[in-house]
Structures are given as structure tokens and as C-alpha cells.
């Protein structure tokens, strides 16, 4: 692993670069999108994805962004279905 600040090779488990003293966060394994939260955010509860965004936004930015995106996609799909249903209802009422 290399320090993002000085590009010196450092140990993979290092939290601080011994050369420049900059805190190094090895977030590759920790900060991955959570598939279970993404599925729940899309299918069941978009509010869960929005809440998880605010909980994770500082510590796990990739996972937070992924949860928020799936929640917003879910809300968008729901609104699309509501608009289609409303337009279909108007067309049906107009035909009678």
C-alpha cells in the first residue's frame, strides 16, 4: 500500500504514514456498498436508504452514496407509477 500524500510505500494495516505523518485510511474493504441495504432501500423502504446516508456519510461515503442513490431510484419509480396511474384514470374517466 502507498501513502496517498507522499507516495511512500507503507504497511497495509498502517493508520499513519511514518514518513509524512498523514493519517491513512484503508477504507477499501470497509467502504463498500451494502447490497442488503441497497435492496431494502429500493424494494421496501426508501426512507431506510436516506437514513443510512446520513448515518454513513462521514465514515463510509461510498456505502452512503449507494444507499441514497437506490432510495432515490425507488422514489422515482414510485412517482412514475403514480403518474401513469393518474393519467390512466383520467383517460378512463374521459372515455365514459
CSV table of C-alpha atoms in Angstrom, one decimal:
chain,number,residue,atom,x,y,z
A,1,UNK,CA,0.0,0.0,0.0
A,2,UNK,CA,1.2,3.5,-0.7
A,3,UNK,CA,0.6,6.8,1.2
A,4,UNK,CA,-1.8,9.0,-0.8
A,5,UNK,CA,0.0,12.1,0.4
A,6,UNK,CA,3.8,11.3,-0.2
A,7,UNK,CA,3.5,8.1,-2.2
A,8,UNK,CA,5.8,6.2,0.2
A,9,UNK,CA,5.2,2.5,0.5
A,10,UNK,CA,3.7,1.7,3.9
A,11,UNK,CA,2.3,-1.3,5.7
A,12,UNK,CA,-1.2,-2.3,4.7
A,13,UNK,CA,-2.5,-2.0,8.2
A,14,UNK,CA,-0.9,1.4,8.9
A,15,UNK,CA,-3.1,4.2,10.1
A,16,UNK,CA,-0.5,6.9,9.9
A,17,UNK,CA,2.3,7.3,7.3
A,18,UNK,CA,5.7,7.0,9.1
A,19,UNK,CA,7.3,9.3,6.6
A,20,UNK,CA,4.9,12.3,6.4
A,21,UNK,CA,2.6,11.7,9.4
A,22,UNK,CA,-0.6,11.9,7.4
A,23,UNK,CA,-3.4,9.7,8.6
A,24,UNK,CA,-4.0,6.9,6.1
A,25,UNK,CA,-7.4,5.3,6.0
A,26,UNK,CA,-7.5,1.9,4.4
A,27,UNK,CA,-11.2,2.1,3.6
A,28,UNK,CA,-11.2,-0.3,0.6
A,29,UNK,CA,-12.7,-3.2,2.5
A,30,UNK,CA,-14.8,-1.2,4.9
A,31,UNK,CA,-16.4,1.3,2.5
A,32,UNK,CA,-18.2,-1.0,0.0
A,33,UNK,CA,-21.8,-0.6,-0.9
A,34,UNK,CA,-24.0,-2.7,1.3
A,35,UNK,CA,-26.1,-4.9,-1.0
A,36,UNK,CA,-28.7,-5.7,1.6
A,37,UNK,CA,-29.3,-2.1,2.4
A,38,UNK,CA,-29.5,-1.2,-1.3
A,39,UNK,CA,-32.1,-3.9,-1.9
A,40,UNK,CA,-34.1,-2.8,1.1
A,41,UNK,CA,-33.8,0.8,0.1
A,42,UNK,CA,-35.1,0.0,-3.4
A,43,UNK,CA,-37.8,-2.6,-2.7
A,44,UNK,CA,-39.2,-1.9,0.7
A,45,UNK,CA,-38.3,1.3,2.4
A,46,UNK,CA,-36.7,4.2,0.6
A,47,UNK,CA,-36.6,6.0,3.9
A,48,UNK,CA,-34.0,3.4,5.2
A,49,UNK,CA,-31.6,4.4,2.4
A,50,UNK,CA,-32.0,8.1,3.2
A,51,UNK,CA,-31.4,7.5,6.9
A,52,UNK,CA,-28.4,5.3,6.2
A,53,UNK,CA,-26.9,8.0,4.0
A,54,UNK,CA,-26.9,10.4,6.9
A,55,UNK,CA,-25.6,7.8,9.3
A,56,UNK,CA,-22.7,6.6,7.0
A,57,UNK,CA,-21.9,9.8,5.1
A,58,UNK,CA,-18.7,10.7,7.1
A,59,UNK,CA,-17.4,7.1,7.9
A,60,UNK,CA,-18.5,5.2,4.8
A,61,UNK,CA,-19.1,7.7,1.9
A,62,UNK,CA,-19.3,5.1,-0.9
A,63,UNK,CA,-21.8,2.9,1.0
A,64,UNK,CA,-23.8,6.1,2.0
A,65,UNK,CA,-24.0,7.3,-1.6
A,66,UNK,CA,-25.0,3.9,-2.8
A,67,UNK,CA,-27.8,3.7,-0.3
A,68,UNK,CA,-29.1,7.2,-1.1
A,69,UNK,CA,-29.0,6.5,-4.9
A,70,UNK,CA,-31.1,3.3,-4.6
A,71,UNK,CA,-33.5,5.1,-2.3
A,72,UNK,CA,-33.9,7.9,-4.8
A,73,UNK,CA,-34.3,5.5,-7.7
A,74,UNK,CA,-37.1,3.8,-5.7
A,75,UNK,CA,-38.9,7.1,-5.1
A,76,UNK,CA,-38.6,8.0,-8.8
A,77,UNK,CA,-40.1,4.6,-9.8
A,78,UNK,CA,-42.9,5.1,-7.3
A,79,UNK,CA,-43.7,8.6,-8.7
A,80,UNK,CA,-43.6,7.3,-12.2
A,81,UNK,CA,-46.1,4.6,-11.4
A,82,UNK,CA,-48.3,7.1,-9.6
A,83,UNK,CA,-48.2,9.5,-12.6
A,84,UNK,CA,-49.0,6.6,-15.0
A,85,UNK,CA,-51.9,5.5,-12.8
A,86,UNK,CA,-53.3,9.1,-12.6
A,87,UNK,CA,-53.1,9.6,-16.4
A,88,UNK,CA,-54.7,6.2,-16.9
A,89,UNK,CA,-57.5,7.2,-14.6
A,90,UNK,CA,-58.1,10.4,-16.4
A,91,UNK,CA,-58.2,8.6,-19.7
A,92,UNK,CA,-60.6,6.0,-18.4
A,93,UNK,CA,-62.9,8.7,-16.9
A,94,UNK,CA,-62.8,10.7,-20.2
A,95,UNK,CA,-63.8,7.6,-22.2
A,96,UNK,CA,-67.1,7.2,-20.2
